[in-house]
C-alpha positions as MATLAB code, in Angstrom:
seq = 'MGNFAIMTMFQTVGEAWLELQNDADAEARAAAIVYLGDNRYAPAVPHLAELVRQSDPGTRYLAAKALGQIGDEAESALPTLLDALRDNDIFLRAGITGALIKIGPPAVPGLTKALFDPSSAVKRAACKALGKIGCERAVPALTFSLRDGNEGVRRFAREALERIDSPAARDALKGG';
ca = [
       0.000    0.000    0.000;
       1.523    3.330   -1.045;
       1.832    6.384    1.170;
      -0.976    8.110   -0.738;
      -3.342    5.224   -0.010;
      -2.394    5.376    3.661;
      -2.911    9.140    3.782;
      -6.333    8.897    2.167;
      -7.445    5.953    4.294;
      -7.342    8.025    7.488;
      -8.129   11.685    7.943;
      -6.963   11.840   11.559;
      -4.773    9.895   13.940;
      -7.952    9.223   15.882;
      -9.411    7.328   12.919;
      -6.220    5.304   12.513;
      -6.139    4.603   16.252;
      -9.768    3.445   16.193;
      -9.064    1.185   13.199;
      -6.146   -0.392   15.021;
      -8.178   -0.850   18.208;
     -10.946   -2.574   16.254;
      -8.568   -5.368   15.220;
      -8.699   -4.447   11.550;
      -7.854   -6.731    8.659;
      -4.132   -7.039    7.910;
      -3.982   -4.312    5.261;
      -5.944   -1.765    7.295;
      -3.955   -2.661   10.432;
      -0.681   -2.124    8.535;
      -1.907    1.229    7.226;
      -2.989    2.281   10.723;
       0.367    1.305   12.229;
       2.264    3.270    9.570;
      -0.026    6.289    9.973;
       0.327    6.305   13.765;
       4.115    6.065   13.493;
       4.321    8.762   10.826;
       2.282   11.036   13.093;
       4.275   10.127   16.237;
       1.067    9.223   18.068;
       2.415    8.486   21.569;
      -0.913    7.245   23.035;
      -0.583    4.222   20.722;
       2.718    3.089   22.311;
       1.248    0.378   24.594;
      -0.808   -1.094   21.753;
       2.097   -0.931   19.299;
       4.313   -2.654   21.870;
       1.711   -5.402   22.117;
       1.761   -5.758   18.322;
       5.529   -6.351   18.454;
       4.642   -9.575   20.296;
       2.243  -10.786   17.565;
       3.048  -13.794   15.412;
       2.798  -11.975   12.056;
       6.320  -10.811   11.135;
       5.082   -7.904    9.008;
       2.923   -6.543   11.812;
       5.777   -6.929   14.283;
       8.196   -5.092   11.992;
       5.786   -2.227   11.265;
       4.947   -1.840   14.960;
       8.650   -1.706   15.880;
       9.278    0.847   13.142;
       6.326    2.957   14.342;
       7.678    2.878   17.898;
      10.993    4.139   16.571;
       9.248    6.966   14.742;
       7.513    7.958   17.960;
      10.998    8.224   19.436;
      11.793    8.798   23.078;
       8.090    8.939   23.922;
       8.094    5.186   23.210;
      10.408    4.550   26.171;
       7.754    2.414   27.896;
       8.043   -0.077   25.002;
      11.766   -0.678   25.603;
      11.337   -3.970   27.523;
       9.241   -5.384   24.670;
      11.663   -4.179   21.993;
      14.698   -5.497   23.854;
      12.998   -8.852   24.316;
      12.086   -8.983   20.609;
      15.726   -8.304   19.745;
      16.282  -11.986   20.582;
      14.000  -13.102   17.730;
      15.543  -15.284   15.015;
      14.018  -13.140   12.239;
      16.872  -10.907   11.045;
      14.413   -8.564    9.287;
      12.600   -8.004   12.587;
      15.882   -7.585   14.491;
      16.927   -4.910   11.996;
      13.626   -3.093   12.525;
      13.962   -3.346   16.292;
      17.560   -2.088   16.152;
      16.398    0.880   14.075;
      13.637    1.618   16.568;
      16.040    1.468   19.507;
      18.399    3.867   17.729;
      15.558    6.335   17.173;
      14.375    6.055   20.773;
      17.922    7.067   21.617;
      19.496    7.542   25.050;
      16.610    5.991   27.012;
      17.464    2.698   25.251;
      21.116    2.725   26.375;
      20.728    0.843   29.702;
      18.792   -1.997   28.065;
      21.151   -2.140   25.092;
      24.145   -2.208   27.423;
      22.588   -5.162   29.216;
      21.995   -6.837   25.834;
      25.768   -6.875   25.284;
      25.861   -9.720   27.809;
      23.154  -11.800   26.101;
      24.224  -15.329   25.102;
      23.235  -14.635   21.477;
      25.931  -13.107   19.279;
      23.213  -11.694   17.002;
      21.692   -9.794   19.936;
      25.120   -8.505   20.981;
      25.917   -7.338   17.432;
      22.582   -5.515   17.194;
      23.183   -3.882   20.580;
      26.676   -2.756   19.539;
      25.303   -1.274   16.324;
      22.550    0.609   18.142;
      24.871    1.883   20.873;
      27.316    3.163   18.276;
      24.598    5.000   16.380;
      23.165    6.485   19.581;
      26.696    7.527   20.509;
      26.297    7.504   24.264;
      29.513    7.502   26.283;
      27.790    5.605   29.126;
      28.060    2.506   26.936;
      31.863    2.669   26.610;
      32.689    0.291   29.518;
      30.343   -2.442   28.245;
      31.495   -1.956   24.651;
      35.092   -2.187   25.869;
      34.245   -5.518   27.476;
      32.706   -6.615   24.153;
      36.062   -6.094   22.432;
      37.057   -9.383   24.094;
      33.936  -11.306   23.045;
      34.465  -14.777   21.605;
      32.637  -13.806   18.394;
      34.592  -11.830   15.785;
      31.417  -10.092   14.582;
      30.646   -8.824   18.082;
      34.230   -7.578   18.468;
      34.036   -5.801   15.093;
      30.689   -4.158   15.896;
      31.973   -3.111   19.351;
      35.064   -1.572   17.733;
      32.897    0.296   15.209;
      30.609    1.528   17.994;
      33.552    2.846   19.998;
      34.914    4.563   16.876;
      31.550    6.287   16.374;
      31.357    7.386   20.012;
      34.886    8.833   19.646;
      35.259   10.078   23.226;
      38.572    9.996   25.106;
      37.431    6.846   26.962;
      36.366    5.192   23.691;
      39.704    6.039   22.053;
      41.556    4.623   25.079;
      39.518    1.417   24.830;
      40.399    1.090   21.154;
      44.107    1.511   21.875;
      43.947   -1.316   24.394;
      41.507   -3.494   22.385;
];
């Protein structure tokens, strides 16, 4: 469905919100999710977070993307997004990582914790997000990740520290 079709389907965020609440068919639900994200409709955050837990991968991805568009006002969805980061679907993980980056600094504590997840894929996604957010609070955990057993995690941690580019990050890179 193109952006024009989405724009003409709903005249207000209220209409899109109502459509989503009424458990619309898949196409209308997708359009409502996109519309709510595009309009940064923060009251939809709890419902969008719930949609991230659905079984349909497309719905999950769109809901994660919408939460990212809402930005730091979607902070209450962080536990759901961080949990979904463990999903095997790399498309979904990419969407979740993008959402966490857009939520920004409020996501840093959860992403830092994710660096200690058993899954290398989760750790790589967390490194990527932390590097893009650029928060110096993540430097100690990223420094620890430079010694991870997985080369990909080490590479992503190195790239994240390079992006952060603080004195502490540069020191970590000299030693790592």
